[in-house]
Amino acid sequence: MDVFHHSPCTVDGLKKVVGREQDAKTVRELLLHEEHREQMFISMLGESGIGKRTLTMQICKDLMRNFEVFVWYNMPPDSSMEDLLEEVYKRAYKRIHKHNETPQDNGIDIVDKLYGLLTDKSYLVVLGGISSKTILNCVRASLPDNKIGSRVVLILEPECEEVAWHAATLNQEGYESKSIHRLSHLDEDTSGELFRSRVFAEQGKHNKDTKDNKGSKYTKDNKNTKEKTYEEDVFDVTQGHPLGIVVLAGLLRYKEKPVEWDAVLQELRPGMEEAEDGQDNPITGLLLLKENPGEWKTFQQQMTTARETKLSNRMVIERILSASFDDLPQDLKSCFLYLAAYPMNVSLSAGHIVRMWTAEGFIKPRKGRTLEELGHSYLKELVSRCLVELESQNAHGGIKTVTVHSRLVRFLQSEAREASFIEVSDRNDILAPASVRRLSIQDDSGTYTTFSNKFPKLRSFICRVAAGNSQSSDKSDQSKKERREFPCGPRLACVVSSPVTEEVAGGSNLKSHDLKFLCWSKFLRLISVQGLKLQELPDEIGDMIHLRYLRVECPGLKKLPRSIRRLLNLQTLDISKTAVVEIHPHFWKIKTLRHVLAEKLTLPTSLVNELAELQTLHGVVAGEGKWDQGRSPLDKMAKLQSLELHGFNAANHGSALEGALTNMHLLGHLKLEGDGIPSCLFTGPILRCLQTMELDGAAKWPVVRWDIVRKVRPNLVGLKLKNNSQVPKELLDEMEAQKLMLLS
């Protein structure tokens, strides 16, 4: 049973559909068309930043309950067809089987697996990044047309209009043109509505009052001239482009009216960027080819209009982004620029981001607040400024995951490259490795090979390789791929390429990557690698005495070198997606540790040193040894804010565990999985800061009323129970009466 917080979203920046009500109505009708039960492909077509993703997301949130399976996936530019189908299969499987892990590959073709999984189920699949008719044909072949109203929504850029028209031909006759929905710029009224909804953090409805920074009342029906002028100026600056409106609103939210607003809008007003562009006009030379003044005039008007449109599309957003970026405080500017290390259309964990910012030294200490608290406030400000998009929240209303709009990612990468802040690449052919300070490798194509370069000045190494795509470098591209054919239509065949693993029976002869090239980078502060075929870390990693952050998400990694105990400045160790179960006991003597995240890492039976900075301890196992009360490892971690412990039992760990929990006054999240869950969790005058609990195991539930639980746990907002059969019925009923969501 899950009991989770149900309160609405409270963080500024969560997207609302403003000014797109008619678009939303049209798309909803297509999705729920009762008379069209056949499979339908619907294309959302429009330029970057026009609001395709926002509109689609809001509609899907409203309608996903009408479908048995809902899947959303953005295909990275260089990923393979098989990667796309595998991701759709994994996400659909988790929806159907309640988030359980997908089964191991048993040799069945991915098309057959996906087709069979969705047979007899109504599904809504939203796909971004489909760039060719060939890919679309393969998608169609893998999704059954089960005649129960299934829908596939494609989010497409203008350059992929051909894909939209091809998708239309796959639909039932008579729906070809209806299935393509084009989004255009907003008109002046809807632009004003969207602007108000963001700059005043309101819904922008005509009948709602809002207030400016000075507290003066402002309504739609009774605007003063100045407010109307602001909306007109915003429309002139943005030309009704939704992303431009949103980012400009985020900028003005941090400015005082009227002086600073006027200054910003004056600077961005159309024509300012062309004031110095009065020479070398390319139109002049072309006019010489025209035969009479009439042709001259007509041609000049056409070229001027085309030039202005092109300039508008290219420059409007960039100028607004530049103004918003330049307005950031220096610390926040570094944090925002750091997001250039990641590709478009990926979810970013708030926890990971903040821990990396901390390791980089971007967050300056402030009395009374931890670095992590400051980091989360930085992230919240970026969301409030509409530079980062809030994707999901945790149970207590904090930011859980965010995304960065593709247009903003391109802007950030350009700024980062110009400032030599970070080198971002999808390959390992770095032009000047000797001067690189931060390096981000983002590979979705399966072409990653281990570096042979030396990076003597490298401070940060971030590498993300799509799961299953990392390859060995000792064979040609052709030998790394296997090719399969399957039908994609009446007369079509689709060829799918995927990497061949260099693994023989029994797991021997496995080709893997290594990080030995980093041994020459003595100034490294941060290492974050995901998806590589790593079996071990180099022993020389212990010589990286400046290392503060080590994250390895590589399932093949089974052990850590003994030298890891020498990383005396380490703040974060994240091995949560590895097979590591043991670590050198002296590792726990590192006094700077703030976050340790693992899968099944065994704790020692006791610790000598106090870990006064440790805030997060996830994925640890109690082990077989007996814990002595007052001397258990948890007794040295009194400042923990998040604990996830497995494998304990009442005989060896019960008393010591209960005693240690008594001293954890800052604990906000607790996950326990074992035999003998302490009964004090619901009765003792402890853990008053606790917000979420996940419990899996036998427990002696006290007979206690909910009002007593609420008194001793005033901040509890989320509860997940693996088995509720032992919970007293009265308490369970009272939990339900609190309007908490119960999930079995």
PDB file of N, CA and C in Angstrom, residues 340 408-418:
ATOM      1  N   ALA A 340      24.499  23.014 -19.435  1.00  0.00           N
ATOM      2  CA  ALA A 340      24.899  22.772 -20.820  1.00  0.00           C
ATOM      3  C   ALA A 340      25.554  21.407 -20.977  1.00  0.00           C
ATOM      4  N   LEU A 408      16.885  26.473 -25.107  1.00  0.00           N
ATOM      5  CA  LEU A 408      17.769  26.941 -24.046  1.00  0.00           C
ATOM      6  C   LEU A 408      19.044  26.111 -23.971  1.00  0.00           C
ATOM      7  N   VAL A 409      18.942  24.807 -24.231  1.00  0.00           N
ATOM      8  CA  VAL A 409      20.139  23.966 -24.231  1.00  0.00           C
ATOM      9  C   VAL A 409      21.116  24.442 -25.298  1.00  0.00           C
ATOM     10  N   ARG A 410      20.596  24.728 -26.496  1.00  0.00           N
ATOM     11  CA  ARG A 410      21.471  25.222 -27.562  1.00  0.00           C
ATOM     12  C   ARG A 410      22.114  26.553 -27.172  1.00  0.00           C
ATOM     13  N   PHE A 411      21.337  27.412 -26.541  1.00  0.00           N
ATOM     14  CA  PHE A 411      21.880  28.698 -26.084  1.00  0.00           C
ATOM     15  C   PHE A 411      22.975  28.478 -25.041  1.00  0.00           C
ATOM     16  N   LEU A 412      22.714  27.612 -24.065  1.00  0.00           N
ATOM     17  CA  LEU A 412      23.687  27.355 -23.010  1.00  0.00           C
ATOM     18  C   LEU A 412      24.972  26.760 -23.566  1.00  0.00           C
ATOM     19  N   GLN A 413      24.844  25.821 -24.482  1.00  0.00           N
ATOM     20  CA  GLN A 413      26.039  25.202 -25.048  1.00  0.00           C
ATOM     21  C   GLN A 413      26.860  26.203 -25.844  1.00  0.00           C
ATOM     22  N   SER A 414      26.182  27.126 -26.512  1.00  0.00           N
ATOM     23  CA  SER A 414      26.897  28.181 -27.229  1.00  0.00           C
ATOM     24  C   SER A 414      27.639  29.095 -26.257  1.00  0.00           C
ATOM     25  N   GLU A 415      26.960  29.496 -25.180  1.00  0.00           N
ATOM     26  CA  GLU A 415      27.592  30.351 -24.176  1.00  0.00           C
ATOM     27  C   GLU A 415      28.756  29.629 -23.492  1.00  0.00           C
ATOM     28  N   ALA A 416      28.556  28.358 -23.166  1.00  0.00           N
ATOM     29  CA  ALA A 416      29.601  27.587 -22.489  1.00  0.00           C
ATOM     30  C   ALA A 416      30.824  27.416 -23.379  1.00  0.00           C
ATOM     31  N   ARG A 417      30.588  27.202 -24.659  1.00  0.00           N
ATOM     32  CA  ARG A 417      31.697  27.049 -25.601  1.00  0.00           C
ATOM     33  C   ARG A 417      32.469  28.363 -25.752  1.00  0.00           C
ATOM     34  N   GLU A 418      31.741  29.465 -25.851  1.00  0.00           N
ATOM     35  CA  GLU A 418      32.383  30.768 -26.019  1.00  0.00           C
ATOM     36  C   GLU A 418      33.212  31.145 -24.797  1.00  0.00           C
TER      37      GLU A 418
END
